[in-house]
Amino acid sequence: MAIDRSAAEAATSSLQSLPFGNIIGGPLVACVEAQAQAARTSWEFIQNVGLYADGEEKKTVNVSFQFIKDGRMAQITVPLLTIVPIPYIAINSIDINFKANISASAASTETENSSSSVDTSVSASARCFWARGSMNASYSSKKDSSATRDSKYSVEYTMDVAVHAGQDSMPAGMAKVLEMLNNSISVVSPEGFLDVQHAIQNDGTVKLITSYKNREGLFDPEAITLRIGEATEIFENGAGNEARIVKTDSGKEYTLSREDARNCTVSAGELKRKVAVGA
């Protein structure tokens, strides 16, 4: 009797038809898309929380607050991105476990029973002087057969996907940006800081070197003014004076006569400075 392979062939065909590309690739594609969404979230956080638009330029959002330092009121300005955590969520590992359990069975039973008998009945008699006899014969035939076939298979799929994610380390570029922002943190007086230095030149004139930081901690040369004596007008370059004004990144440099230097007042914002020039 031939072996019944129908169940095995059905199970094999079922296994071959499994979409392994979708089974394995689907979770991987979902993780890649989730990682891309996390990167966009980080970028949007930096854009919306840490920066603001000033025309066509992007500038950092700063937080300024005052505190007491050495018995005096001081002000510190800190970029917001340096004091709030930036979300950097990253997928650390992906575990995909897939199990396909396919079982098949086939059973075939064939039973054949046959029996035969001969029952022939013949009767005859004869008589002679020395003997007497008779004969009987019979014949019958019977045949029985049965066949049974049973085929079955079952398919079971199980799939487990474990994704592990957490706060990732900061990208090198962002770490460098935050380092630069940390270095930009400065402590100034709430009124700002005005510095005036002087140097006597070989020709007897006096050079005043000034610099001014406003309350935001930014150099503001335009805010510096100089007045000589009781003059109400600020001292500027022009005909009839001996001064030259040179603007620098942090302030201004004035060249004055010694007498004017003794009587001048340098101002910036609410701050004023007198210059102590010796005779």
PDB file of C-alpha atoms in Angstrom:
ATOM      1  CA  MET A   1       0.000   0.000   0.000  1.00  0.00           C
ATOM      2  CA  ALA A   2       1.405   3.428  -0.957  1.00  0.00           C
ATOM      3  CA  ILE A   3       2.224   5.947   1.840  1.00  0.00           C
ATOM      4  CA  ASP A   4      -0.194   8.886   2.079  1.00  0.00           C
ATOM      5  CA  ARG A   5       1.839  12.125   1.781  1.00  0.00           C
ATOM      6  CA  SER A   6      -1.034  14.573   1.412  1.00  0.00           C
ATOM      7  CA  ALA A   7      -0.804  15.978   4.966  1.00  0.00           C
ATOM      8  CA  ALA A   8       2.973  16.420   4.796  1.00  0.00           C
ATOM      9  CA  GLU A   9       2.733  18.147   1.447  1.00  0.00           C
ATOM     10  CA  ALA A  10       0.059  20.500   2.779  1.00  0.00           C
ATOM     11  CA  ALA A  11       2.199  21.367   5.831  1.00  0.00           C
ATOM     12  CA  THR A  12       5.302  21.971   3.720  1.00  0.00           C
ATOM     13  CA  SER A  13       3.347  24.197   1.356  1.00  0.00           C
ATOM     14  CA  SER A  14       2.018  26.150   4.331  1.00  0.00           C
ATOM     15  CA  LEU A  15       5.556  26.684   5.639  1.00  0.00           C
ATOM     16  CA  GLN A  16       6.840  27.836   2.276  1.00  0.00           C
ATOM     17  CA  SER A  17       4.019  30.352   1.962  1.00  0.00           C
ATOM     18  CA  LEU A  18       4.938  32.177   5.172  1.00  0.00           C
ATOM     19  CA  PRO A  19       5.867  35.865   4.458  1.00  0.00           C
ATOM     20  CA  PHE A  20       9.211  35.854   6.261  1.00  0.00           C
ATOM     21  CA  GLY A  21      10.091  39.224   4.701  1.00  0.00           C
ATOM     22  CA  ASN A  22       7.142  40.875   6.459  1.00  0.00           C
ATOM     23  CA  ILE A  23       7.509  38.842   9.624  1.00  0.00           C
ATOM     24  CA  ILE A  24      11.143  39.847  10.175  1.00  0.00           C
ATOM     25  CA  GLY A  25      11.312  43.082   8.182  1.00  0.00           C
ATOM     26  CA  GLY A  26       8.103  44.585   9.584  1.00  0.00           C
ATOM     27  CA  PRO A  27       9.390  45.073  13.159  1.00  0.00           C
ATOM     28  CA  LEU A  28      12.753  46.321  11.877  1.00  0.00           C
ATOM     29  CA  VAL A  29      11.110  48.929   9.635  1.00  0.00           C
ATOM     30  CA  ALA A  30       8.901  50.029  12.539  1.00  0.00           C
ATOM     31  CA  CYS A  31      11.976  50.480  14.751  1.00  0.00           C
ATOM     32  CA  VAL A  32      13.776  52.521  12.088  1.00  0.00           C
ATOM     33  CA  GLU A  33      10.731  54.761  11.692  1.00  0.00           C
ATOM     34  CA  ALA A  34      10.503  55.151  15.478  1.00  0.00           C
ATOM     35  CA  GLN A  35      14.175  56.142  15.620  1.00  0.00           C
ATOM     36  CA  ALA A  36      13.646  58.732  12.889  1.00  0.00           C
ATOM     37  CA  GLN A  37      10.655  60.141  14.794  1.00  0.00           C
ATOM     38  CA  ALA A  38      12.792  60.373  17.958  1.00  0.00           C
ATOM     39  CA  ALA A  39      15.463  62.316  16.043  1.00  0.00           C
ATOM     40  CA  ARG A  40      12.815  64.727  14.720  1.00  0.00           C
ATOM     41  CA  THR A  41      11.515  65.183  18.259  1.00  0.00           C
ATOM     42  CA  SER A  42      15.004  66.135  19.475  1.00  0.00           C
ATOM     43  CA  TRP A  43      15.405  68.639  16.647  1.00  0.00           C
ATOM     44  CA  GLU A  44      11.975  70.167  17.251  1.00  0.00           C
ATOM     45  CA  PHE A  45      12.765  70.500  20.960  1.00  0.00           C
ATOM     46  CA  ILE A  46      15.987  72.393  20.208  1.00  0.00           C
ATOM     47  CA  GLN A  47      14.215  74.593  17.656  1.00  0.00           C
ATOM     48  CA  ASN A  48      11.120  75.360  19.726  1.00  0.00           C
ATOM     49  CA  VAL A  49      12.572  75.490  23.235  1.00  0.00           C
ATOM     50  CA  GLY A  50      16.214  76.500  22.953  1.00  0.00           C
ATOM     51  CA  LEU A  51      16.145  78.923  20.010  1.00  0.00           C
ATOM     52  CA  TYR A  52      14.116  81.870  18.803  1.00  0.00           C
ATOM     53  CA  ALA A  53      13.937  83.717  15.498  1.00  0.00           C
ATOM     54  CA  ASP A  54      15.375  87.216  15.262  1.00  0.00           C
ATOM     55  CA  GLY A  55      14.588  88.123  11.700  1.00  0.00           C
ATOM     56  CA  GLU A  56      16.334  85.546   9.568  1.00  0.00           C
ATOM     57  CA  GLU A  57      18.730  84.565  12.351  1.00  0.00           C
ATOM     58  CA  LYS A  58      18.357  81.967  15.060  1.00  0.00           C
ATOM     59  CA  LYS A  59      19.490  82.931  18.556  1.00  0.00           C
ATOM     60  CA  THR A  60      19.646  81.035  21.811  1.00  0.00           C
ATOM     61  CA  VAL A  61      17.042  81.539  24.492  1.00  0.00           C
ATOM     62  CA  ASN A  62      18.843  82.804  27.609  1.00  0.00           C
ATOM     63  CA  VAL A  63      17.739  82.767  31.216  1.00  0.00           C
ATOM     64  CA  SER A  64      18.935  85.662  33.379  1.00  0.00           C
ATOM     65  CA  PHE A  65      18.612  85.888  37.159  1.00  0.00           C
ATOM     66  CA  GLN A  66      20.216  87.843  39.965  1.00  0.00           C
ATOM     67  CA  PHE A  67      21.979  86.593  43.083  1.00  0.00           C
ATOM     68  CA  ILE A  68      24.249  87.891  45.810  1.00  0.00           C
ATOM     69  CA  LYS A  69      27.980  87.447  45.303  1.00  0.00           C
ATOM     70  CA  ASP A  70      30.598  88.782  47.734  1.00  0.00           C
ATOM     71  CA  GLY A  71      27.990  91.022  49.325  1.00  0.00           C
ATOM     72  CA  ARG A  72      26.923  92.549  46.017  1.00  0.00           C
ATOM     73  CA  MET A  73      24.089  91.869  43.664  1.00  0.00           C
ATOM     74  CA  ALA A  74      25.210  90.034  40.534  1.00  0.00           C
ATOM     75  CA  GLN A  75      23.450  88.782  37.443  1.00  0.00           C
ATOM     76  CA  ILE A  76      24.105  85.621  35.475  1.00  0.00           C
ATOM     77  CA  THR A  77      22.895  84.824  31.988  1.00  0.00           C
ATOM     78  CA  VAL A  78      22.642  81.146  31.050  1.00  0.00           C
ATOM     79  CA  PRO A  79      21.571  79.602  27.710  1.00  0.00           C
ATOM     80  CA  LEU A  80      18.437  77.560  28.292  1.00  0.00           C
ATOM     81  CA  LEU A  81      19.809  74.534  26.403  1.00  0.00           C
ATOM     82  CA  THR A  82      22.568  74.129  29.001  1.00  0.00           C
ATOM     83  CA  ILE A  83      20.200  73.687  31.953  1.00  0.00           C
ATOM     84  CA  VAL A  84      17.377  71.538  30.529  1.00  0.00           C
ATOM     85  CA  PRO A  85      17.732  67.919  29.390  1.00  0.00           C
ATOM     86  CA  ILE A  86      17.511  67.448  25.646  1.00  0.00           C
ATOM     87  CA  PRO A  87      15.556  64.294  24.693  1.00  0.00           C
ATOM     88  CA  TYR A  88      17.827  61.834  22.922  1.00  0.00           C
ATOM     89  CA  ILE A  89      15.849  58.588  22.911  1.00  0.00           C
ATOM     90  CA  ALA A  90      17.486  55.778  20.951  1.00  0.00           C
ATOM     91  CA  ILE A  91      16.702  52.095  20.384  1.00  0.00           C
ATOM     92  CA  ASN A  92      19.493  50.070  21.960  1.00  0.00           C
ATOM     93  CA  SER A  93      18.504  46.554  20.903  1.00  0.00           C
ATOM     94  CA  ILE A  94      15.817  44.636  19.025  1.00  0.00           C
ATOM     95  CA  ASP A  95      15.012  40.971  19.725  1.00  0.00           C
ATOM     96  CA  ILE A  96      12.760  39.145  17.264  1.00  0.00           C
ATOM     97  CA  ASN A  97      11.749  35.569  18.080  1.00  0.00           C
ATOM     98  CA  PHE A  98       9.596  33.703  15.580  1.00  0.00           C
ATOM     99  CA  LYS A  99       8.381  30.140  15.932  1.00  0.00           C
ATOM    100  CA  ALA A 100       6.397  28.120  13.410  1.00  0.00           C
ATOM    101  CA  ASN A 101       5.067  24.768  14.611  1.00  0.00           C
ATOM    102  CA  ILE A 102       3.614  22.672  11.817  1.00  0.00           C
ATOM    103  CA  SER A 103       2.544  19.118  12.471  1.00  0.00           C
ATOM    104  CA  ALA A 104       1.139  16.644   9.993  1.00  0.00           C
ATOM    105  CA  SER A 105      -0.075  13.111  10.218  1.00  0.00           C
ATOM    106  CA  ALA A 106      -1.582  10.617   7.844  1.00  0.00           C
ATOM    107  CA  ALA A 107      -3.069   7.224   8.457  1.00  0.00           C
ATOM    108  CA  SER A 108      -4.304   4.670   5.952  1.00  0.00           C
ATOM    109  CA  THR A 109      -5.784   1.288   6.791  1.00  0.00           C
ATOM    110  CA  GLU A 110      -6.800  -1.363   4.327  1.00  0.00           C
ATOM    111  CA  THR A 111      -8.226  -4.661   5.392  1.00  0.00           C
ATOM    112  CA  GLU A 112      -9.033  -7.518   3.085  1.00  0.00           C
ATOM    113  CA  ASN A 113     -10.594 -10.748   4.308  1.00  0.00           C
ATOM    114  CA  SER A 114     -11.289 -13.590   1.970  1.00  0.00           C
ATOM    115  CA  SER A 115     -12.517 -17.085   2.567  1.00  0.00           C
ATOM    116  CA  SER A 116     -13.486 -19.863   0.222  1.00  0.00           C
ATOM    117  CA  SER A 117     -15.008 -23.266   0.683  1.00  0.00           C
ATOM    118  CA  VAL A 118     -16.084 -25.934  -1.709  1.00  0.00           C
ATOM    119  CA  ASP A 119     -19.261 -27.758  -1.051  1.00  0.00           C
ATOM    120  CA  THR A 120     -20.228 -29.908  -3.951  1.00  0.00           C
ATOM    121  CA  SER A 121     -22.795 -32.446  -3.485  1.00  0.00           C
ATOM    122  CA  VAL A 122     -22.796 -35.402  -5.755  1.00  0.00           C
ATOM    123  CA  SER A 123     -24.521 -38.562  -4.859  1.00  0.00           C
ATOM    124  CA  ALA A 124     -24.070 -41.775  -6.607  1.00  0.00           C
ATOM    125  CA  SER A 125     -24.599 -45.334  -5.613  1.00  0.00           C
ATOM    126  CA  ALA A 126     -23.532 -48.584  -7.031  1.00  0.00           C
ATOM    127  CA  ARG A 127     -24.066 -52.049  -5.988  1.00  0.00           C
ATOM    128  CA  CYS A 128     -22.364 -55.139  -6.974  1.00  0.00           C
ATOM    129  CA  PHE A 129     -21.984 -58.427  -5.482  1.00  0.00           C
ATOM    130  CA  TRP A 130     -18.945 -57.540  -3.432  1.00  0.00           C
ATOM    131  CA  ALA A 131     -19.367 -53.778  -2.534  1.00  0.00           C
ATOM    132  CA  ARG A 132     -21.737 -50.933  -2.026  1.00  0.00           C
ATOM    133  CA  GLY A 133     -20.775 -47.145  -1.956  1.00  0.00           C
ATOM    134  CA  SER A 134     -21.904 -43.484  -2.164  1.00  0.00           C
ATOM    135  CA  MET A 135     -20.189 -39.951  -2.585  1.00  0.00           C
ATOM    136  CA  ASN A 136     -21.258 -36.472  -1.502  1.00  0.00           C
ATOM    137  CA  ALA A 137     -19.314 -33.088  -2.456  1.00  0.00           C
ATOM    138  CA  SER A 138     -20.086 -29.331  -1.900  1.00  0.00           C
ATOM    139  CA  TYR A 139     -18.288 -25.964  -2.852  1.00  0.00           C
ATOM    140  CA  SER A 140     -18.835 -22.262  -1.625  1.00  0.00           C
ATOM    141  CA  SER A 141     -16.794 -18.968  -2.090  1.00  0.00           C
ATOM    142  CA  LYS A 142     -16.852 -15.675   0.034  1.00  0.00           C
ATOM    143  CA  LYS A 143     -14.626 -12.520  -0.103  1.00  0.00           C
ATOM    144  CA  ASP A 144     -14.686  -9.409   2.256  1.00  0.00           C
ATOM    145  CA  SER A 145     -12.516  -6.186   1.984  1.00  0.00           C
ATOM    146  CA  SER A 146     -12.365  -2.788   3.815  1.00  0.00           C
ATOM    147  CA  ALA A 147     -10.128   0.391   3.488  1.00  0.00           C
ATOM    148  CA  THR A 148      -9.696   3.353   5.855  1.00  0.00           C
ATOM    149  CA  ARG A 149      -7.704   6.616   5.228  1.00  0.00           C
ATOM    150  CA  ASP A 150      -7.161   9.492   7.726  1.00  0.00           C
ATOM    151  CA  SER A 151      -5.037  12.642   7.029  1.00  0.00           C
ATOM    152  CA  LYS A 152      -4.671  15.758   9.237  1.00  0.00           C
ATOM    153  CA  TYR A 153      -2.213  18.660   9.913  1.00  0.00           C
ATOM    154  CA  SER A 154      -2.050  21.722  12.153  1.00  0.00           C
ATOM    155  CA  VAL A 155      -0.100  25.017  11.920  1.00  0.00           C
ATOM    156  CA  GLU A 156       0.830  27.278  14.865  1.00  0.00           C
ATOM    157  CA  TYR A 157       2.695  30.607  14.612  1.00  0.00           C
ATOM    158  CA  THR A 158       4.104  32.572  17.534  1.00  0.00           C
ATOM    159  CA  MET A 159       6.149  35.774  17.352  1.00  0.00           C
ATOM    160  CA  ASP A 160       7.766  37.821  20.145  1.00  0.00           C
ATOM    161  CA  VAL A 161       9.324  41.250  19.554  1.00  0.00           C
ATOM    162  CA  ALA A 162      11.247  42.972  22.375  1.00  0.00           C
ATOM    163  CA  VAL A 163      12.509  46.539  21.811  1.00  0.00           C
ATOM    164  CA  HIS A 164      14.819  48.185  24.362  1.00  0.00           C
ATOM    165  CA  ALA A 165      15.190  51.973  24.222  1.00  0.00           C
ATOM    166  CA  GLY A 166      16.639  54.627  26.516  1.00  0.00           C
ATOM    167  CA  GLN A 167      18.344  57.996  26.740  1.00  0.00           C
ATOM    168  CA  ASP A 168      21.216  57.940  24.287  1.00  0.00           C
ATOM    169  CA  SER A 169      24.536  59.719  24.651  1.00  0.00           C
ATOM    170  CA  MET A 170      24.648  63.203  23.214  1.00  0.00           C
ATOM    171  CA  PRO A 171      25.967  63.542  19.646  1.00  0.00           C
ATOM    172  CA  ALA A 172      29.496  64.913  19.431  1.00  0.00           C
ATOM    173  CA  GLY A 173      28.386  68.010  17.540  1.00  0.00           C
ATOM    174  CA  MET A 174      25.727  68.927  20.105  1.00  0.00           C
ATOM    175  CA  ALA A 175      28.141  68.276  22.964  1.00  0.00           C
ATOM    176  CA  LYS A 176      30.585  70.739  21.392  1.00  0.00           C
ATOM    177  CA  VAL A 177      27.830  73.345  20.990  1.00  0.00           C
ATOM    178  CA  LEU A 178      26.816  72.980  24.644  1.00  0.00           C
ATOM    179  CA  GLU A 179      30.461  73.265  25.698  1.00  0.00           C
ATOM    180  CA  MET A 180      30.707  76.564  23.842  1.00  0.00           C
ATOM    181  CA  LEU A 181      27.467  77.747  25.433  1.00  0.00           C
ATOM    182  CA  ASN A 182      28.769  76.800  28.871  1.00  0.00           C
ATOM    183  CA  ASN A 183      31.890  78.845  28.244  1.00  0.00           C
ATOM    184  CA  SER A 184      29.717  81.823  27.312  1.00  0.00           C
ATOM    185  CA  ILE A 185      28.073  81.963  30.735  1.00  0.00           C
ATOM    186  CA  SER A 186      29.094  85.188  32.433  1.00  0.00           C
ATOM    187  CA  VAL A 187      28.353  86.933  35.699  1.00  0.00           C
ATOM    188  CA  VAL A 188      27.900  90.711  35.538  1.00  0.00           C
ATOM    189  CA  SER A 189      26.370  93.435  37.633  1.00  0.00           C
ATOM    190  CA  PRO A 190      22.672  94.099  36.990  1.00  0.00           C
ATOM    191  CA  GLU A 191      23.733  97.549  35.717  1.00  0.00           C
ATOM    192  CA  GLY A 192      26.416  96.081  33.467  1.00  0.00           C
ATOM    193  CA  PHE A 193      30.188  96.522  33.695  1.00  0.00           C
ATOM    194  CA  LEU A 194      32.207  99.538  32.561  1.00  0.00           C
ATOM    195  CA  ASP A 195      35.989  99.419  32.573  1.00  0.00           C
ATOM    196  CA  VAL A 196      38.247 102.429  31.906  1.00  0.00           C
ATOM    197  CA  GLN A 197      42.021 102.182  31.675  1.00  0.00           C
ATOM    198  CA  HIS A 198      44.489 104.896  30.678  1.00  0.00           C
ATOM    199  CA  ALA A 199      48.027 105.094  29.399  1.00  0.00           C
ATOM    200  CA  ILE A 200      50.270 108.146  28.971  1.00  0.00           C
ATOM    201  CA  GLN A 201      51.803 108.314  25.501  1.00  0.00           C
ATOM    202  CA  ASN A 202      55.304 109.487  24.603  1.00  0.00           C
ATOM    203  CA  ASP A 203      53.945 112.750  23.244  1.00  0.00           C
ATOM    204  CA  GLY A 204      52.252 113.556  26.563  1.00  0.00           C
ATOM    205  CA  THR A 205      48.709 112.660  25.480  1.00  0.00           C
ATOM    206  CA  VAL A 206      46.579 110.163  27.340  1.00  0.00           C
ATOM    207  CA  LYS A 207      44.918 107.165  25.757  1.00  0.00           C
ATOM    208  CA  LEU A 208      41.731 106.000  27.434  1.00  0.00           C
ATOM    209  CA  ILE A 209      40.829 102.374  26.794  1.00  0.00           C
ATOM    210  CA  THR A 210      37.198 101.647  27.613  1.00  0.00           C
ATOM    211  CA  SER A 211      34.995  98.569  27.434  1.00  0.00           C
ATOM    212  CA  TYR A 212      31.402  98.015  28.435  1.00  0.00           C
ATOM    213  CA  LYS A 213      29.209  94.951  28.947  1.00  0.00           C
ATOM    214  CA  ASN A 214      25.509  95.543  29.280  1.00  0.00           C
ATOM    215  CA  ARG A 215      23.294  93.664  31.706  1.00  0.00           C
ATOM    216  CA  GLU A 216      22.865  90.817  29.198  1.00  0.00           C
ATOM    217  CA  GLY A 217      26.630  90.339  29.211  1.00  0.00           C
ATOM    218  CA  LEU A 218      27.117  91.664  25.655  1.00  0.00           C
ATOM    219  CA  PHE A 219      29.783  94.169  24.666  1.00  0.00           C
ATOM    220  CA  ASP A 220      28.060  97.426  23.681  1.00  0.00           C
ATOM    221  CA  PRO A 221      30.572 100.025  22.413  1.00  0.00           C
ATOM    222  CA  GLU A 222      27.806 102.289  21.131  1.00  0.00           C
ATOM    223  CA  ALA A 223      26.581 102.881  24.679  1.00  0.00           C
ATOM    224  CA  ILE A 224      29.904 104.468  25.756  1.00  0.00           C
ATOM    225  CA  THR A 225      30.039 108.267  25.839  1.00  0.00           C
ATOM    226  CA  LEU A 226      32.644 110.739  27.080  1.00  0.00           C
ATOM    227  CA  ARG A 227      32.163 114.279  28.385  1.00  0.00           C
ATOM    228  CA  ILE A 228      34.865 116.769  29.325  1.00  0.00           C
ATOM    229  CA  GLY A 229      34.304 119.002  32.338  1.00  0.00           C
ATOM    230  CA  GLU A 230      30.767 120.321  32.631  1.00  0.00           C
ATOM    231  CA  ALA A 231      30.009 119.982  28.954  1.00  0.00           C
ATOM    232  CA  THR A 232      26.560 118.739  28.143  1.00  0.00           C
ATOM    233  CA  GLU A 233      27.511 117.507  24.703  1.00  0.00           C
ATOM    234  CA  ILE A 234      29.312 114.233  24.333  1.00  0.00           C
ATOM    235  CA  PHE A 235      32.884 114.356  23.078  1.00  0.00           C
ATOM    236  CA  GLU A 236      33.149 113.266  19.458  1.00  0.00           C
ATOM    237  CA  ASN A 237      35.671 113.533  16.680  1.00  0.00           C
ATOM    238  CA  GLY A 238      35.570 116.794  14.863  1.00  0.00           C
ATOM    239  CA  ALA A 239      37.446 119.959  14.011  1.00  0.00           C
ATOM    240  CA  GLY A 240      38.814 121.949  16.931  1.00  0.00           C
ATOM    241  CA  ASN A 241      39.572 119.081  19.343  1.00  0.00           C
ATOM    242  CA  GLU A 242      42.608 117.000  19.962  1.00  0.00           C
ATOM    243  CA  ALA A 243      40.850 113.690  20.346  1.00  0.00           C
ATOM    244  CA  ARG A 244      40.650 110.693  18.219  1.00  0.00           C
ATOM    245  CA  ILE A 245      38.037 108.018  18.833  1.00  0.00           C
ATOM    246  CA  VAL A 246      38.667 104.445  17.737  1.00  0.00           C
ATOM    247  CA  LYS A 247      35.884 101.924  18.145  1.00  0.00           C
ATOM    248  CA  THR A 248      36.868  98.388  19.183  1.00  0.00           C
ATOM    249  CA  ASP A 249      34.906  95.184  19.610  1.00  0.00           C
ATOM    250  CA  SER A 250      34.500  95.757  23.331  1.00  0.00           C
ATOM    251  CA  GLY A 251      34.484  99.556  23.619  1.00  0.00           C
ATOM    252  CA  LYS A 252      36.235 102.712  22.474  1.00  0.00           C
ATOM    253  CA  GLU A 253      39.720 104.217  22.659  1.00  0.00           C
ATOM    254  CA  TYR A 254      40.066 107.973  23.206  1.00  0.00           C
ATOM    255  CA  THR A 255      43.191 110.034  22.757  1.00  0.00           C
ATOM    256  CA  LEU A 256      43.012 113.205  24.892  1.00  0.00           C
ATOM    257  CA  SER A 257      45.256 115.868  26.253  1.00  0.00           C
ATOM    258  CA  ARG A 258      46.312 115.294  29.832  1.00  0.00           C
ATOM    259  CA  GLU A 259      44.159 118.155  31.085  1.00  0.00           C
ATOM    260  CA  ASP A 260      41.064 116.914  29.315  1.00  0.00           C
ATOM    261  CA  ALA A 261      41.704 113.383  30.562  1.00  0.00           C
ATOM    262  CA  ARG A 262      41.737 114.648  34.169  1.00  0.00           C
ATOM    263  CA  ASN A 263      38.351 116.327  33.724  1.00  0.00           C
ATOM    264  CA  CYS A 264      36.538 113.775  31.618  1.00  0.00           C
ATOM    265  CA  THR A 265      33.739 111.412  32.600  1.00  0.00           C
ATOM    266  CA  VAL A 266      33.062 108.145  30.798  1.00  0.00           C
ATOM    267  CA  SER A 267      29.460 106.886  30.882  1.00  0.00           C
ATOM    268  CA  ALA A 268      27.612 103.803  29.719  1.00  0.00           C
ATOM    269  CA  GLY A 269      24.050 103.084  30.695  1.00  0.00           C
ATOM    270  CA  GLU A 270      23.687 103.992  34.372  1.00  0.00           C
ATOM    271  CA  LEU A 271      27.447 103.720  35.037  1.00  0.00           C
ATOM    272  CA  LYS A 272      29.973 106.564  35.166  1.00  0.00           C
ATOM    273  CA  ARG A 273      33.729 106.548  35.594  1.00  0.00           C
ATOM    274  CA  LYS A 274      36.249 109.309  36.295  1.00  0.00           C
ATOM    275  CA  VAL A 275      39.848 108.986  35.173  1.00  0.00           C
ATOM    276  CA  ALA A 276      42.621 109.568  37.725  1.00  0.00           C
ATOM    277  CA  VAL A 277      45.491 110.908  35.664  1.00  0.00           C
ATOM    278  CA  GLY A 278      48.583 112.108  37.547  1.00  0.00           C
ATOM    279  CA  ALA A 279      50.166 115.519  37.014  1.00  0.00           C
TER     280      ALA A 279
END
